[in-house]
PDB file of C-alpha atoms and ligand atoms in Angstrom:
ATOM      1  CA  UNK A   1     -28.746  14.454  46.774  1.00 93.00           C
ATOM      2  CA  UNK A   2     -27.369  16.907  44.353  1.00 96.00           C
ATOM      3  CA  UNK A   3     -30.447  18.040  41.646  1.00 97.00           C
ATOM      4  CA  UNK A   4     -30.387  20.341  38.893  1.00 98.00           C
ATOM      5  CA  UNK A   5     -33.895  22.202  38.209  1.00 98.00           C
ATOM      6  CA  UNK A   6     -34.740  23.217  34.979  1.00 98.00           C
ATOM      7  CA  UNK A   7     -37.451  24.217  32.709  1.00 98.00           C
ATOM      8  CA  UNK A   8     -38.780  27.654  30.700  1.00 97.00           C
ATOM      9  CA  UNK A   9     -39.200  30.819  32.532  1.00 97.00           C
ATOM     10  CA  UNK A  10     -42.532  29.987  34.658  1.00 96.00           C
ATOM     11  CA  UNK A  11     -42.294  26.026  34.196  1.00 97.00           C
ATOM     12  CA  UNK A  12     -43.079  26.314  38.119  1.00 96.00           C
ATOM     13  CA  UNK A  13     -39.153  25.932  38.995  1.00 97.00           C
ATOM     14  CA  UNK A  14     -39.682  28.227  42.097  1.00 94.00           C
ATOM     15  CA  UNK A  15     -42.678  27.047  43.144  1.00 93.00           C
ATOM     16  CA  UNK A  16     -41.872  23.157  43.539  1.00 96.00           C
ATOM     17  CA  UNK A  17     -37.803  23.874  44.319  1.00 96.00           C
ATOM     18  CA  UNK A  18     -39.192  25.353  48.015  1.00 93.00           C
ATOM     19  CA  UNK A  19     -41.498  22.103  48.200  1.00 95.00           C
ATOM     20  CA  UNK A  20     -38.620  19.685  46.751  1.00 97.00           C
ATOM     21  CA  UNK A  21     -35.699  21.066  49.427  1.00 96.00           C
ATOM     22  CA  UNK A  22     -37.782  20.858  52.133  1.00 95.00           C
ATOM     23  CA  UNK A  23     -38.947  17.028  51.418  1.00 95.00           C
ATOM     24  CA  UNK A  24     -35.692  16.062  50.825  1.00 95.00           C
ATOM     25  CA  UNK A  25     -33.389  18.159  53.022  1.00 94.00           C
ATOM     26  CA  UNK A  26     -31.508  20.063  50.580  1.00 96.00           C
ATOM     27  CA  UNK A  27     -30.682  24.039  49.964  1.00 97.00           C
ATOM     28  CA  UNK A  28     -32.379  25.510  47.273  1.00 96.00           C
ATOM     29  CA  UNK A  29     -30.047  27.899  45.799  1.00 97.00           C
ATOM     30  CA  UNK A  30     -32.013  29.477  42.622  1.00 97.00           C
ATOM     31  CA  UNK A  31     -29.604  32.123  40.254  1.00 98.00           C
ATOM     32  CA  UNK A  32     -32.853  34.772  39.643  1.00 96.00           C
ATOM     33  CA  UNK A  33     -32.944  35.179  43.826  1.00 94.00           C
ATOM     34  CA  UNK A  34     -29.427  35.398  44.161  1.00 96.00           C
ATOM     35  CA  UNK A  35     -29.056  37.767  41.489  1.00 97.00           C
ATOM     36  CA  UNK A  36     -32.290  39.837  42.645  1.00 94.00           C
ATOM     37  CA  UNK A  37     -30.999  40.143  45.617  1.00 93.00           C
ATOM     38  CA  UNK A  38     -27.420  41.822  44.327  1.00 95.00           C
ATOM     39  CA  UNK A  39     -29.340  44.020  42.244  1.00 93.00           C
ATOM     40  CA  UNK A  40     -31.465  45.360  45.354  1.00 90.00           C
ATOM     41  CA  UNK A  41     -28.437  46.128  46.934  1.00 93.00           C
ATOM     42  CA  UNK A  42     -27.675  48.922  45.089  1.00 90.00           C
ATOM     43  CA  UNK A  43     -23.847  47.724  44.370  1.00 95.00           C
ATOM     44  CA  UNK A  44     -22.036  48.784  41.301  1.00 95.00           C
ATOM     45  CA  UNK A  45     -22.778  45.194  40.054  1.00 96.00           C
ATOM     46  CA  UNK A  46     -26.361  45.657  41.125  1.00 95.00           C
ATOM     47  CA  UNK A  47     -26.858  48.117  38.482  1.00 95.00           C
ATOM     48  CA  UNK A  48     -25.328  46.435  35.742  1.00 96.00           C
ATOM     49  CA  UNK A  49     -27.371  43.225  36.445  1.00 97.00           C
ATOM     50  CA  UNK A  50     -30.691  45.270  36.448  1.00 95.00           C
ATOM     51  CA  UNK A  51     -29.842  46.125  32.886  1.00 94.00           C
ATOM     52  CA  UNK A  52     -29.510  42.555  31.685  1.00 97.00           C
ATOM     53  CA  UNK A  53     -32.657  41.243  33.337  1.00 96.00           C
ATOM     54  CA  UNK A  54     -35.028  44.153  33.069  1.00 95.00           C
ATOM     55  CA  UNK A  55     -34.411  43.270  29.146  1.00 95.00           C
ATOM     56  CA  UNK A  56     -35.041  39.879  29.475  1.00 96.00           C
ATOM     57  CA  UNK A  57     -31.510  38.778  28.131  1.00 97.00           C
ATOM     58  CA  UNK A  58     -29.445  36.289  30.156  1.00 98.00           C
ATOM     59  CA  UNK A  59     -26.243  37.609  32.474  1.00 98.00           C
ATOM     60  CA  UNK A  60     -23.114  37.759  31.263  1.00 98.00           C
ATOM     61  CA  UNK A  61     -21.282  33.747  31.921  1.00 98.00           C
ATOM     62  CA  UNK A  62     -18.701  35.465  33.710  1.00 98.00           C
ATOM     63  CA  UNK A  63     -20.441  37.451  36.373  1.00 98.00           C
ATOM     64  CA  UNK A  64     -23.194  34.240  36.989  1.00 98.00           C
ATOM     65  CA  UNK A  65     -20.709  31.584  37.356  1.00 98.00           C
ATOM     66  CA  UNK A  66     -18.149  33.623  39.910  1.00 97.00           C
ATOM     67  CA  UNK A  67     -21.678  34.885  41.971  1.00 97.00           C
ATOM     68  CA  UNK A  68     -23.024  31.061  42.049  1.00 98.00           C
ATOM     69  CA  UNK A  69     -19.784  29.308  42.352  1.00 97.00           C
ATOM     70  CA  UNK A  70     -19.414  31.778  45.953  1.00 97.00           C
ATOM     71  CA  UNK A  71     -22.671  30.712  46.539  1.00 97.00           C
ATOM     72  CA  UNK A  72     -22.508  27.280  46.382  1.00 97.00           C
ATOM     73  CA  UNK A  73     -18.773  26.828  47.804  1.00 96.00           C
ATOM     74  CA  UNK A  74     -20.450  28.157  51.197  1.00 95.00           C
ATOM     75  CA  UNK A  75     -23.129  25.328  51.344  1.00 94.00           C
ATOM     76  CA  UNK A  76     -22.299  22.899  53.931  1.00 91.00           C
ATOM     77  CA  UNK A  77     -21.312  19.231  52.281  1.00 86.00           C
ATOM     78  CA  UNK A  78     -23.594  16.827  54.338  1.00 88.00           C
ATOM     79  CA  UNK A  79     -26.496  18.939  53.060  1.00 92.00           C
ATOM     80  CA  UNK A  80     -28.046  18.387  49.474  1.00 95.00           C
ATOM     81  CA  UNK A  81     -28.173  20.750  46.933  1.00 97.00           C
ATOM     82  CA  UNK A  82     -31.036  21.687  44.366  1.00 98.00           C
ATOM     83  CA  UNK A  83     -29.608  24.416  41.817  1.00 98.00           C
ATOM     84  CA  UNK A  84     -32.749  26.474  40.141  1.00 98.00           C
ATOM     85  CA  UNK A  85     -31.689  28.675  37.056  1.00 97.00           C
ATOM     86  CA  UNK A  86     -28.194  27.688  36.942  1.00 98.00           C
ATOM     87  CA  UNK A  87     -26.705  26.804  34.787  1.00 98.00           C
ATOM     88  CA  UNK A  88     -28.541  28.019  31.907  1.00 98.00           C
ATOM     89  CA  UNK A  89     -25.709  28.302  29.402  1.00 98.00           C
ATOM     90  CA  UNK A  90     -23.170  25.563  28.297  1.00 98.00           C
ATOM     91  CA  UNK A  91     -19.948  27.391  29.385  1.00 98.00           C
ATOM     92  CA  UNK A  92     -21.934  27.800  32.390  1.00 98.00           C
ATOM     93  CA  UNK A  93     -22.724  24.453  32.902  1.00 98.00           C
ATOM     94  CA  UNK A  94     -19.101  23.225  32.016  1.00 97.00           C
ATOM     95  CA  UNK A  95     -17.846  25.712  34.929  1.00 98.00           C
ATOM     96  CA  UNK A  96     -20.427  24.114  37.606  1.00 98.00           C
ATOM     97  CA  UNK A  97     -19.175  20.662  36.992  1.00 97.00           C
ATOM     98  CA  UNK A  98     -15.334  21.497  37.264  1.00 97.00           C
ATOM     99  CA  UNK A  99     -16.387  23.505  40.088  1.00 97.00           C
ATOM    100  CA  UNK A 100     -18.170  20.227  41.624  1.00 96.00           C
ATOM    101  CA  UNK A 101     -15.987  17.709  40.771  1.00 95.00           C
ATOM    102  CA  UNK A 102     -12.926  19.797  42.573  1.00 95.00           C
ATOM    103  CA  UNK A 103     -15.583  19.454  45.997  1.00 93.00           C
ATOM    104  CA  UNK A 104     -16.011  16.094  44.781  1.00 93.00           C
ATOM    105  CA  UNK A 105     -19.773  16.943  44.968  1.00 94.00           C
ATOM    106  CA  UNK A 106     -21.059  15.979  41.418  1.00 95.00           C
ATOM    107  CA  UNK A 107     -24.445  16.173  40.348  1.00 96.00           C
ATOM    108  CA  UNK A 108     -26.957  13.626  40.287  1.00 95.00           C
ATOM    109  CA  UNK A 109     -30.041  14.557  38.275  1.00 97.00           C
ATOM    110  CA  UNK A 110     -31.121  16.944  36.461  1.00 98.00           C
ATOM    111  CA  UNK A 111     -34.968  17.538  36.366  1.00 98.00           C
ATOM    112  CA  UNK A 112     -36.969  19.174  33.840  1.00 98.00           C
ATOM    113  CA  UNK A 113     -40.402  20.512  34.126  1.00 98.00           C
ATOM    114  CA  UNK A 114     -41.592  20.919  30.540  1.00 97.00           C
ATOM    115  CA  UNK A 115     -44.668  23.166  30.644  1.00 95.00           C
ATOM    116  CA  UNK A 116     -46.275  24.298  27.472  1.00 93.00           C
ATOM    117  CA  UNK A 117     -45.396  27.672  25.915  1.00 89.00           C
ATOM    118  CA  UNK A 118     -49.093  28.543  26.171  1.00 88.00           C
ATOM    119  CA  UNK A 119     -49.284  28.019  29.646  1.00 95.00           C
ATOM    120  CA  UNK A 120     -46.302  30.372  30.598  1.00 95.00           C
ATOM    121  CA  UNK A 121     -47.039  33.259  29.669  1.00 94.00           C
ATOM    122  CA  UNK A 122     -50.009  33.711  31.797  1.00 94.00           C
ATOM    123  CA  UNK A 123     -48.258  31.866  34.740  1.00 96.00           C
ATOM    124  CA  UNK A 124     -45.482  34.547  34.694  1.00 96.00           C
ATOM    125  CA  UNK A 125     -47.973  37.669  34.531  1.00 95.00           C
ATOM    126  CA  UNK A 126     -50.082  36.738  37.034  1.00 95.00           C
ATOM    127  CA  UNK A 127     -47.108  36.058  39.353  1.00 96.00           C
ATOM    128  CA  UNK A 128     -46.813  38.031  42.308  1.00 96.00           C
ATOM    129  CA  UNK A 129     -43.849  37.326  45.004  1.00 92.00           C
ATOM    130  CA  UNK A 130     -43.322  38.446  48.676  1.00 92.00           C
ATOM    131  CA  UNK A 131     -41.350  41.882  48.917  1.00 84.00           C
ATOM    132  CA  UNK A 132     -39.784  40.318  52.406  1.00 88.00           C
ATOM    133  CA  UNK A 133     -39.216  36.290  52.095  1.00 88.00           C
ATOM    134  CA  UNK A 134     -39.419  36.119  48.487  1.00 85.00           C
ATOM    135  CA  UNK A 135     -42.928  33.574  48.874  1.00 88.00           C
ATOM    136  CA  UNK A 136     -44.592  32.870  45.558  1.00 91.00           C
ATOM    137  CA  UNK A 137     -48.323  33.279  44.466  1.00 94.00           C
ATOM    138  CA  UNK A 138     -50.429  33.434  41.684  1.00 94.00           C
ATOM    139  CA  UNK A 139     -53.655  35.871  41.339  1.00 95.00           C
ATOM    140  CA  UNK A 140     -55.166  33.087  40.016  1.00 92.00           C
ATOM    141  CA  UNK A 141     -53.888  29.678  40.471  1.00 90.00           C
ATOM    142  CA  UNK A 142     -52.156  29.714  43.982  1.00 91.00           C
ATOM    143  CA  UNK A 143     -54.028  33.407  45.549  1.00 95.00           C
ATOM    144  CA  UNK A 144     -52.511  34.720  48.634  1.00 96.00           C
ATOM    145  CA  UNK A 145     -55.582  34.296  51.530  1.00 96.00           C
ATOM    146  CA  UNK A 146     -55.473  38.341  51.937  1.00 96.00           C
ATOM    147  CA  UNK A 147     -55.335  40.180  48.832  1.00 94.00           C
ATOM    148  CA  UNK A 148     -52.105  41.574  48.175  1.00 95.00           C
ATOM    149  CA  UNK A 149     -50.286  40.142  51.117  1.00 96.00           C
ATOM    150  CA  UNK A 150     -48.148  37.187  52.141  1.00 96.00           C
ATOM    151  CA  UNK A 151     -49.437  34.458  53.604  1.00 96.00           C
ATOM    152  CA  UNK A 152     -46.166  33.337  55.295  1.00 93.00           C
ATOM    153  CA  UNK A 153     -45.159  36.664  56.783  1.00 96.00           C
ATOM    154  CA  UNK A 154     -48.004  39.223  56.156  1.00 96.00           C
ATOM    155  CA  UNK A 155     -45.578  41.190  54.065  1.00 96.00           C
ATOM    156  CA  UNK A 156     -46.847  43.071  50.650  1.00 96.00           C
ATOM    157  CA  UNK A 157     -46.526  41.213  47.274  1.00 97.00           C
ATOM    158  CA  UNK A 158     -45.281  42.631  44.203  1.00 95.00           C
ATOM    159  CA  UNK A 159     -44.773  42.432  40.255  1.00 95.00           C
ATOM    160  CA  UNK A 160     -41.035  41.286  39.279  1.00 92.00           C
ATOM    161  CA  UNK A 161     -40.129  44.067  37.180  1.00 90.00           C
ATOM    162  CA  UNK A 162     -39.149  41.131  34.267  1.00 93.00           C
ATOM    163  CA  UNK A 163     -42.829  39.839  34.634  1.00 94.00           C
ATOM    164  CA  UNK A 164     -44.167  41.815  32.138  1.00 93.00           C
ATOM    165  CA  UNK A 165     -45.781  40.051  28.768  1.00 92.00           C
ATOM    166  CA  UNK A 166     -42.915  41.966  26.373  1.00 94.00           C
ATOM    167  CA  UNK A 167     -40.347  40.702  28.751  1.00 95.00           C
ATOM    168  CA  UNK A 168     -41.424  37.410  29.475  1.00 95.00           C
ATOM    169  CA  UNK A 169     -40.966  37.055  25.457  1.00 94.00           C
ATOM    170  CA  UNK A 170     -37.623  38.131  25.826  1.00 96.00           C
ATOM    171  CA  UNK A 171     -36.892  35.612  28.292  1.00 96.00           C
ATOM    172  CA  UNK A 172     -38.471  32.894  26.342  1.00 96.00           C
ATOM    173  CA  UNK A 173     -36.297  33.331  23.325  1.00 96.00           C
ATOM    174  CA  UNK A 174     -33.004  33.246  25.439  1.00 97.00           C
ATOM    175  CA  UNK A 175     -34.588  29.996  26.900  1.00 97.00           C
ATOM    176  CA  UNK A 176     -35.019  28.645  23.792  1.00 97.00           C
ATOM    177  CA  UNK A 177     -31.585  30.052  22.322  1.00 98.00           C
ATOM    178  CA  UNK A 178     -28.913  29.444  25.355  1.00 98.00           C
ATOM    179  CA  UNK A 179     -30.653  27.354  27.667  1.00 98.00           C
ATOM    180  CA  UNK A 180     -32.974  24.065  25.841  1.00 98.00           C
ATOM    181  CA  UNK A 181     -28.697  23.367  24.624  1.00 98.00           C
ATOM    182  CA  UNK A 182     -28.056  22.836  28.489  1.00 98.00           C
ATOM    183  CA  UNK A 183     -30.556  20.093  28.591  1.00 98.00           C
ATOM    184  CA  UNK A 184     -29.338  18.579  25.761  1.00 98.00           C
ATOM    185  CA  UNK A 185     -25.528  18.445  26.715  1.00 98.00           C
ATOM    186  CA  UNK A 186     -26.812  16.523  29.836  1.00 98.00           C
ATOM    187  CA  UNK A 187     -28.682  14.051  27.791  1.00 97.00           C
ATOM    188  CA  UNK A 188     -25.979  13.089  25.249  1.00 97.00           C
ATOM    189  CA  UNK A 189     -23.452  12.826  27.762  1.00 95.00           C
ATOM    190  CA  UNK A 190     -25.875  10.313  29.858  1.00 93.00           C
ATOM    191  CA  UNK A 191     -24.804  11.682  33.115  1.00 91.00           C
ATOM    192  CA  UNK A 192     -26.213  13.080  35.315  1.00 95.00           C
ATOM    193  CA  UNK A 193     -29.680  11.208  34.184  1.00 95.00           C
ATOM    194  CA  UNK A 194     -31.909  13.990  33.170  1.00 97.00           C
ATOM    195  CA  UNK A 195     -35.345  12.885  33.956  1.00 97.00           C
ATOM    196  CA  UNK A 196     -38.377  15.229  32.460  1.00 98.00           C
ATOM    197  CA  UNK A 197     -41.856  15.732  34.318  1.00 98.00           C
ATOM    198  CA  UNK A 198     -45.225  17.657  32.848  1.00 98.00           C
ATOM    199  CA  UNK A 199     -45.131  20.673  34.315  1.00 98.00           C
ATOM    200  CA  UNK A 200     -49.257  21.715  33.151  1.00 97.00           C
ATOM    201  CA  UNK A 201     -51.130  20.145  36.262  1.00 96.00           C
ATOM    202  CA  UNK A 202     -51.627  21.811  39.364  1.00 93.00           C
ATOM    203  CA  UNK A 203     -48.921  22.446  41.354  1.00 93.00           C
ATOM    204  CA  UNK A 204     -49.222  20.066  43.845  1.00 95.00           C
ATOM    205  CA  UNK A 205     -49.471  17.359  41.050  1.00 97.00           C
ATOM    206  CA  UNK A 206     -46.802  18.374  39.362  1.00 98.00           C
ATOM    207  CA  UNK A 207     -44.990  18.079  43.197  1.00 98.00           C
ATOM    208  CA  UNK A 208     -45.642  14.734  43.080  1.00 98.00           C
ATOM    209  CA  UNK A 209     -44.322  13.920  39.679  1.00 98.00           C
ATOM    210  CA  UNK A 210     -41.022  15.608  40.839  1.00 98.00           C
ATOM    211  CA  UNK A 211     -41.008  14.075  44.125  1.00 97.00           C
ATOM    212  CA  UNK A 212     -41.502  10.892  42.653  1.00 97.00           C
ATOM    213  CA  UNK A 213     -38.850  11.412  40.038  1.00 97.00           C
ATOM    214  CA  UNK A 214     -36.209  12.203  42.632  1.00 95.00           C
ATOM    215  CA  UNK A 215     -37.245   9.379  45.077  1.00 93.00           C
ATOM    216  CA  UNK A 216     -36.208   6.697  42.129  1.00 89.00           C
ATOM    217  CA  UNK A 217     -32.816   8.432  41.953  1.00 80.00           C
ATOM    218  CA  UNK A 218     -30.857   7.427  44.899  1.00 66.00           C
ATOM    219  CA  UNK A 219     -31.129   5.836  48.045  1.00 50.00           C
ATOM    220  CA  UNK A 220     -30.327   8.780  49.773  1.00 50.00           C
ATOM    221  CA  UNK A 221     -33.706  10.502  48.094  1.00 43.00           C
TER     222      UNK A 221
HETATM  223  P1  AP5 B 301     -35.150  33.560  37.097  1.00 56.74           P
HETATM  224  O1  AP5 B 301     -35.559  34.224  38.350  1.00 56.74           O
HETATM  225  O2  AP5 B 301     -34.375  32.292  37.176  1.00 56.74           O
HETATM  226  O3  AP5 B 301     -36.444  33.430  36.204  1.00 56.74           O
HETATM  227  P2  AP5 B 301     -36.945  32.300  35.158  1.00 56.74           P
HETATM  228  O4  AP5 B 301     -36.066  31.167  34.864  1.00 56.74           O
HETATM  229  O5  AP5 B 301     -37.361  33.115  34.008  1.00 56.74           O
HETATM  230  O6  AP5 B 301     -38.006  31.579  35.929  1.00 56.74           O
HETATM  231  P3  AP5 B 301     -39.183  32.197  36.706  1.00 56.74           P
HETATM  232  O7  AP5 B 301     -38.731  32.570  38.090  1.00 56.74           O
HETATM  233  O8  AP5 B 301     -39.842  33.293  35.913  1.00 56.74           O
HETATM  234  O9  AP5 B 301     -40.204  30.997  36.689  1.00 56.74           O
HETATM  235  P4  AP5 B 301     -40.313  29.685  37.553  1.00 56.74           P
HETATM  236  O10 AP5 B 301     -40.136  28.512  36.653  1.00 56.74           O
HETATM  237  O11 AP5 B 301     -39.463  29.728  38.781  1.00 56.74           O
HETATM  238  O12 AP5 B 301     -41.850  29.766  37.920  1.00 56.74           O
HETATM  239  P5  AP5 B 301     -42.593  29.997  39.322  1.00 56.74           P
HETATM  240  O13 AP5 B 301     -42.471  28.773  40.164  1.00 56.74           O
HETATM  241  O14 AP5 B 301     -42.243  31.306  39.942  1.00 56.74           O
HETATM  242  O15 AP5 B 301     -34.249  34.556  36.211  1.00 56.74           O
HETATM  243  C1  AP5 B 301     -34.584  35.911  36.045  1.00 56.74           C
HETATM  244  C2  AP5 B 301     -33.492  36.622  35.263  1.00 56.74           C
HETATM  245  O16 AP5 B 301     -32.248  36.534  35.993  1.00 56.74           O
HETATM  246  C3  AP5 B 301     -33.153  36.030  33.887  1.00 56.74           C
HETATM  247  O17 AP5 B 301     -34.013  36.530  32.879  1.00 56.74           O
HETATM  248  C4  AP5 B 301     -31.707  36.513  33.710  1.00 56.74           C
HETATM  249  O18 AP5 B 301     -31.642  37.870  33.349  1.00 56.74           O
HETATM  250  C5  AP5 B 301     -31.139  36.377  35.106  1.00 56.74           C
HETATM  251  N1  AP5 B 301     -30.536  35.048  35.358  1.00 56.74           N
HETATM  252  C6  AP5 B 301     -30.919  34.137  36.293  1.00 56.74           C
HETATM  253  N2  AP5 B 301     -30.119  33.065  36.266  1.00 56.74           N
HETATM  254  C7  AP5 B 301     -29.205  33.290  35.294  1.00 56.74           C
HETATM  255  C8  AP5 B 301     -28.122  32.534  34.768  1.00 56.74           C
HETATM  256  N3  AP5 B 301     -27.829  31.314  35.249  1.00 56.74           N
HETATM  257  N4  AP5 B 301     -27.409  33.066  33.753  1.00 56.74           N
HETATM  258  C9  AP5 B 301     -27.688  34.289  33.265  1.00 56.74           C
HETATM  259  N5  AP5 B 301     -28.699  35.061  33.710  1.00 56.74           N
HETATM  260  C10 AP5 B 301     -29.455  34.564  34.715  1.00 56.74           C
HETATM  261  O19 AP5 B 301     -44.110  30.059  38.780  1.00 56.74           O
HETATM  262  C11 AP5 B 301     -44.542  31.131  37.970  1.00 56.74           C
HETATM  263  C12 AP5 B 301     -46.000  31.489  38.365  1.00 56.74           C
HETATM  264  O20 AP5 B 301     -46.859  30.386  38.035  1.00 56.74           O
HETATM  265  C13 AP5 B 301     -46.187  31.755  39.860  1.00 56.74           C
HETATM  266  O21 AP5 B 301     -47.144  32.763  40.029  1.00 56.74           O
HETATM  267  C14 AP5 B 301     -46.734  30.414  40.406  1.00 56.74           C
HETATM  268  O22 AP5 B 301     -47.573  30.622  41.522  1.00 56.74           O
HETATM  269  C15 AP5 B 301     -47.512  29.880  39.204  1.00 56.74           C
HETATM  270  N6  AP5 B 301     -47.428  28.424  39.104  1.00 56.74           N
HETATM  271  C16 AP5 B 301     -46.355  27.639  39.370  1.00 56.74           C
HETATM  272  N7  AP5 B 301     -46.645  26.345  39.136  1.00 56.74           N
HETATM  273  C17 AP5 B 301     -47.947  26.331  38.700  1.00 56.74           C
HETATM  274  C18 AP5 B 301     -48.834  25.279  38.292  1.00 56.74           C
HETATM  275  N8  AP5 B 301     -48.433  23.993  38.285  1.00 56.74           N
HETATM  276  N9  AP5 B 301     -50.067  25.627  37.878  1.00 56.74           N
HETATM  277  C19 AP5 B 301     -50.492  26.944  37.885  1.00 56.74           C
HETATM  278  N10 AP5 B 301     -49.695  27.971  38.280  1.00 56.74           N
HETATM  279  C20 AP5 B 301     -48.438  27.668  38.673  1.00 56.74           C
END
């Protein structure tokens, strides 16, 4: 199946898109990775992307969509498809479903964690993420066994340079400004059914509300 993700910076996208691909065989192809990973590379675009995100403001429609639209042209078509952070913008999310209905691959759902604003900000400061696989912990809520490393590949964990409380204010008010509209233009048009979870539990009940949400959306779930 074909499943948008969405939610506020540190609903706990990340965290339950790994657990959601792998339980129902799809890619998880999240924007902030992708992106990350151009602007580690040191490329022209690289730079101009750090700019953007170390501010907490959204990148430019017209650099996201061509980036995700390569990315998710080289998926292979028997495989499903769960989309984290994109789109976040309505020109954005009128460009994915041209781009989809041309592969005749059209979304299904679109999921929403909704996790309260006073909840996030603490989520996203605590975060710390694996330098090498890009693994997610929490100092807190989800600690890595060995302080400071990765439990999957014994590689160090770091800060996202966005994480920061200033930041993460930033990034709520472009959520709240460019992105909650998204989720709205899927719910008056009716399709796909957006279906909306509480995101506050622990993470592997909030796993279940999502699994459970995508199991009563297709056969093919
Ligand atoms: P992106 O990487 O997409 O960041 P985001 O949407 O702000 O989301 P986060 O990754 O911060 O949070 P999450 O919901 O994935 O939470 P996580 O699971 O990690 O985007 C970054 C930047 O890239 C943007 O600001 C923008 O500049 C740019 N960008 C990306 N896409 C773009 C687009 N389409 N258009 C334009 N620009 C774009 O969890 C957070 C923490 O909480 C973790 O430590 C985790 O362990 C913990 N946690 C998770 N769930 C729980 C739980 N249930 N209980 C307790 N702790 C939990």
């Amino acid at each position: 199946m074909r499943v948008l993700l969405m939610g506020p910076p540190g609903a706990g996208k990340g965290t339950q898109a790994k657990r959601l691909a792998e339980k129902f065989d799809m890619v998880h192809l999240s924007s902030g990775d992708i992106l990350r990973a151009e602007r580690g590379s040191g490329s022209q675009l690289g730079r101009e992307l750090k700019s953007y995100m170390d501010a907490g403001e959204l990148v430019p429609d017209e650099i996201v969509v061509k980036i995700m639209a390569n990315a998710i042209a080289s998926q292979p078509a028997d495989k499903g498809l769960l989309l984290d952070g994109f789109p976040r913008t309505v020109p954005q999310a009128d460009a994915l479903a041209r781009q989809l209905s041309e592969l005749a691959r059209p979304l299904e759902m679109v999921l929403v964690i909704d996790t309260p604003d006073e909840l996030l900000v603490e989520r996203i400061t605590g975060r710390r993420s694996c330098s090498e696989c890009g693994q997610v912990f929490h100092v807190q809520h989800l600690p890595p066994a060995e302080d400071g490393r990765c439990d999957a590949c014994g590689a160090k964990l770091a800060q996202r340079a966005d994480d920061t409380e200033s930041v993460v204010r930033e990034r709520l008010s472009a959520y709240r400004a460019q992105t909650a509209p998204v989720i709205e233009h899927y719910t008056s048009a009716g399709t796909p059914p957006v279906a909306t979870i509480d995101g506050s539990g622990q993470p592997d009940e909030v796993t279940a509300l999502a699994a459970e949400a995508l199991a009563s959306a297709g056969p093919d779930a």
